[in-house]
């Protein structure tokens, strides 16, 4: 078995910066073999060998690693690596190019920045279907920004979080529960039933 260490991706130009959390359209989620949708932000992780050799980059639904820290195991399965089929374990690790904090703290900083930014253009994956994201109410088109460079004026679109976007930690936690809660039941009712125990719950037996 080999272990690869996943670090939050840093900015290519300014390594101490990072906009690793991204929205993208549902079609892209499917192409990435994910069961999530446009409503679920992704986080970009770069995976390295213990020697520091870069191996690959992977986008993972943010809700699946929101409680991870250094050493947390993301997955363990067989994959082709260096021409051999072997068991590969993916483990979280802090990115020292960002700061000296642990993975958990670095992720928390990413989530806060993602939630609080008024303009989220940097958090939309390049090549995403913008119209689809707007249609899904994940992002809002709030207007144009005018930029003048070398006496040339250009415009750039400004986007904000939509009603189905993730604007706080509470919504992120609720999004992770959507995988378990029946569509016709509120999260609150689900938690109440879970606390009572589902043994005699005909509603969930017939789900």
Short mmCIF file of C-alpha atoms in Angstrom, two decimals:
data_model
loop_
_atom_site.label_atom_id
_atom_site.label_comp_id
_atom_site.label_asym_id
_atom_site.label_seq_id
_atom_site.Cartn_x
_atom_site.Cartn_y
_atom_site.Cartn_z
CA UNK A 1 0.00 0.00 0.00
CA UNK A 2 1.15 3.54 -0.72
CA UNK A 3 -0.04 6.72 0.97
CA UNK A 4 -0.54 9.98 -0.91
CA UNK A 5 -0.94 13.25 0.96
CA UNK A 6 -3.64 15.70 -0.13
CA UNK A 7 -3.01 19.40 0.39
CA UNK A 8 -5.32 22.34 -0.29
CA UNK A 9 -4.24 23.76 -3.64
CA UNK A 10 -2.40 27.06 -3.51
CA UNK A 11 -2.52 29.84 -6.13
CA UNK A 12 -0.06 29.26 -8.98
CA UNK A 13 1.11 32.89 -9.05
CA UNK A 14 0.85 33.82 -5.36
CA UNK A 15 1.38 30.56 -3.39
CA UNK A 16 0.26 32.07 -0.09
CA UNK A 17 -3.18 32.68 -1.62
CA UNK A 18 -5.74 30.05 -2.43
CA UNK A 19 -9.19 29.95 -4.00
CA UNK A 20 -9.43 26.17 -3.80
CA UNK A 21 -13.19 25.97 -3.21
CA UNK A 22 -15.10 26.05 -6.50
CA UNK A 23 -18.63 25.93 -7.82
CA UNK A 24 -19.16 24.09 -11.08
CA UNK A 25 -22.17 22.84 -13.05
CA UNK A 26 -23.83 19.46 -12.48
CA UNK A 27 -22.59 18.09 -15.81
CA UNK A 28 -19.00 18.61 -14.68
CA UNK A 29 -19.77 16.79 -11.42
CA UNK A 30 -20.95 13.83 -13.51
CA UNK A 31 -17.85 13.96 -15.72
CA UNK A 32 -15.75 13.82 -12.54
CA UNK A 33 -17.64 10.64 -11.52
CA UNK A 34 -19.24 12.45 -8.59
CA UNK A 35 -22.80 11.88 -7.38
CA UNK A 36 -23.03 15.49 -6.19
CA UNK A 37 -24.59 18.42 -8.08
CA UNK A 38 -23.91 22.07 -8.79
CA UNK A 39 -25.23 22.89 -5.31
CA UNK A 40 -22.18 21.16 -3.79
CA UNK A 41 -18.94 23.17 -3.91
CA UNK A 42 -15.75 21.24 -4.64
CA UNK A 43 -12.31 21.69 -3.11
CA UNK A 44 -9.14 21.21 -5.11
CA UNK A 45 -6.51 19.05 -3.42
CA UNK A 46 -3.02 18.32 -4.74
CA UNK A 47 -1.66 14.88 -3.87
CA UNK A 48 2.01 14.15 -3.19
CA UNK A 49 4.13 11.16 -2.27
CA UNK A 50 5.92 11.18 1.07
CA UNK A 51 9.05 12.25 -0.83
CA UNK A 52 7.25 15.44 -1.94
CA UNK A 53 6.83 14.28 -5.54
CA UNK A 54 3.61 15.64 -7.06
CA UNK A 55 1.27 12.89 -8.32
CA UNK A 56 -2.11 14.38 -9.30
CA UNK A 57 -4.80 16.95 -8.53
CA UNK A 58 -8.30 15.94 -7.51
CA UNK A 59 -11.56 17.79 -6.88
CA UNK A 60 -13.53 16.49 -3.89
CA UNK A 61 -16.96 17.62 -2.65
CA UNK A 62 -16.27 20.06 0.17
CA UNK A 63 -18.91 18.46 2.41
CA UNK A 64 -16.96 15.17 2.44
CA UNK A 65 -13.86 16.71 4.01
CA UNK A 66 -15.25 19.59 6.10
CA UNK A 67 -14.32 17.81 9.36
CA UNK A 68 -10.95 16.46 8.19
CA UNK A 69 -7.58 17.27 9.74
CA UNK A 70 -3.97 16.17 9.26
CA UNK A 71 -3.98 12.40 8.96
CA UNK A 72 -7.68 12.06 8.07
CA UNK A 73 -8.19 9.31 5.47
CA UNK A 74 -10.22 10.43 2.46
CA UNK A 75 -10.24 7.07 0.68
CA UNK A 76 -8.41 3.78 0.33
CA UNK A 77 -8.81 1.81 -2.87
CA UNK A 78 -6.94 0.22 -5.74
CA UNK A 79 -5.70 2.44 -8.55
CA UNK A 80 -3.01 2.46 -11.20
CA UNK A 81 0.08 4.27 -9.95
CA UNK A 82 3.53 4.26 -11.59
CA UNK A 83 2.31 1.54 -13.94
CA UNK A 84 1.22 -0.81 -11.14
CA UNK A 85 -2.20 -1.59 -9.68
CA UNK A 86 -1.88 -1.01 -5.95
CA UNK A 87 -3.85 0.05 -2.90
CA UNK A 88 -3.58 3.82 -2.59
CA UNK A 89 -4.60 5.62 0.58
CA UNK A 90 -5.41 9.33 0.30
CA UNK A 91 -4.67 11.26 3.47
CA UNK A 92 -5.07 14.95 4.37
CA UNK A 93 -2.03 17.07 5.15
CA UNK A 94 -1.42 20.79 5.70
CA UNK A 95 0.02 22.86 2.86
CA UNK A 96 3.05 24.72 4.20
CA UNK A 97 2.89 27.13 1.24
CA UNK A 98 -0.32 28.55 2.70
CA UNK A 99 0.64 28.90 6.38
CA UNK A 100 1.88 26.80 9.29
CA UNK A 101 -1.56 25.74 10.51
CA UNK A 102 -2.97 22.22 10.32
CA UNK A 103 -5.23 21.00 7.48
CA UNK A 104 -8.36 21.64 9.57
CA UNK A 105 -7.45 25.28 10.26
CA UNK A 106 -6.45 25.88 6.64
CA UNK A 107 -9.77 24.43 5.47
CA UNK A 108 -11.71 26.57 7.95
CA UNK A 109 -10.00 29.68 6.56
CA UNK A 110 -10.91 28.59 3.03
CA UNK A 111 -14.56 28.09 3.99
CA UNK A 112 -14.80 31.46 5.75
CA UNK A 113 -13.30 33.25 2.75
CA UNK A 114 -15.61 31.39 0.37
CA UNK A 115 -18.70 32.19 2.47
CA UNK A 116 -17.95 35.85 3.11
CA UNK A 117 -16.80 37.08 -0.29
CA UNK A 118 -19.32 39.34 -2.00
CA UNK A 119 -17.88 38.64 -5.45
CA UNK A 120 -17.17 34.94 -6.02
CA UNK A 121 -15.76 34.88 -9.55
CA UNK A 122 -12.53 33.34 -8.25
CA UNK A 123 -14.60 30.50 -6.80
CA UNK A 124 -16.19 29.40 -10.09
CA UNK A 125 -14.28 26.62 -11.83
CA UNK A 126 -12.88 27.78 -15.17
CA UNK A 127 -14.96 26.45 -18.06
CA UNK A 128 -18.11 25.92 -15.99
CA UNK A 129 -21.52 26.43 -17.58
CA UNK A 130 -22.37 29.80 -16.01
CA UNK A 131 -25.94 29.81 -17.35
CA UNK A 132 -26.55 26.42 -15.73
CA UNK A 133 -25.21 27.66 -12.37
CA UNK A 134 -27.49 30.71 -12.57
CA UNK A 135 -30.45 28.55 -13.60
CA UNK A 136 -29.82 26.26 -10.61
CA UNK A 137 -29.76 29.41 -8.41
CA UNK A 138 -26.27 28.50 -7.19
CA UNK A 139 -24.88 31.87 -8.23
CA UNK A 140 -26.39 35.26 -9.09
CA UNK A 141 -25.30 37.61 -11.87
CA UNK A 142 -25.18 40.95 -10.06
CA UNK A 143 -23.76 43.12 -12.82
CA UNK A 144 -20.60 44.21 -14.59
CA UNK A 145 -17.30 45.54 -13.34
CA UNK A 146 -15.36 47.92 -15.56
CA UNK A 147 -11.59 47.54 -15.70
CA UNK A 148 -9.18 49.87 -17.49
CA UNK A 149 -5.77 48.46 -18.45
CA UNK A 150 -3.35 50.46 -20.62
CA UNK A 151 -6.14 52.86 -21.63
CA UNK A 152 -8.29 49.91 -22.72
CA UNK A 153 -11.61 49.49 -20.94
CA UNK A 154 -12.97 45.98 -20.48
CA UNK A 155 -15.86 44.52 -18.53
CA UNK A 156 -15.99 41.57 -16.21
CA UNK A 157 -19.07 39.89 -14.77
CA UNK A 158 -19.67 39.94 -11.01
CA UNK A 159 -21.29 36.91 -9.38
CA UNK A 160 -22.53 36.31 -5.85
CA UNK A 161 -23.81 33.25 -3.97
CA UNK A 162 -27.33 32.25 -5.05
CA UNK A 163 -30.15 30.88 -2.91
CA UNK A 164 -28.91 27.31 -3.48
CA UNK A 165 -25.28 28.24 -2.90
CA UNK A 166 -23.37 27.77 0.34
CA UNK A 167 -23.09 31.01 2.30
CA UNK A 168 -22.42 29.69 5.81
CA UNK A 169 -21.23 26.62 7.71
CA UNK A 170 -24.81 25.68 8.68
CA UNK A 171 -25.75 25.28 5.01
CA UNK A 172 -22.62 23.22 4.39
CA UNK A 173 -23.56 20.81 7.18
CA UNK A 174 -27.13 20.61 5.88
CA UNK A 175 -25.80 19.85 2.39
CA UNK A 176 -23.90 16.86 3.76
CA UNK A 177 -27.11 15.59 5.37
CA UNK A 178 -29.02 15.75 2.06
CA UNK A 179 -27.43 12.40 1.19
CA UNK A 180 -29.32 10.78 4.08
CA UNK A 181 -32.52 12.78 4.52
CA UNK A 182 -35.56 11.82 2.37
CA UNK A 183 -36.55 14.61 -0.01
CA UNK A 184 -39.99 14.98 1.62
CA UNK A 185 -38.57 15.38 5.14
CA UNK A 186 -36.90 18.39 6.74
CA UNK A 187 -33.48 18.04 8.35
CA UNK A 188 -35.08 18.95 11.70
CA UNK A 189 -37.65 16.13 11.45
CA UNK A 190 -34.93 13.70 10.35
CA UNK A 191 -32.81 14.50 13.41
CA UNK A 192 -35.85 14.10 15.71
CA UNK A 193 -36.66 10.70 14.23
CA UNK A 194 -33.02 9.64 14.38
CA UNK A 195 -32.89 10.53 18.09
CA UNK A 196 -36.06 8.46 18.72
CA UNK A 197 -34.66 5.61 16.67
CA UNK A 198 -35.88 4.46 13.26
CA UNK A 199 -36.82 0.93 14.33
CA UNK A 200 -40.57 1.44 14.17
CA UNK A 201 -40.57 4.27 11.67
CA UNK A 202 -42.77 3.09 8.80
CA UNK A 203 -42.09 6.25 6.82
CA UNK A 204 -38.40 5.44 6.47
CA UNK A 205 -39.02 1.70 6.08
CA UNK A 206 -41.08 2.50 2.99
CA UNK A 207 -38.59 5.05 1.64
#
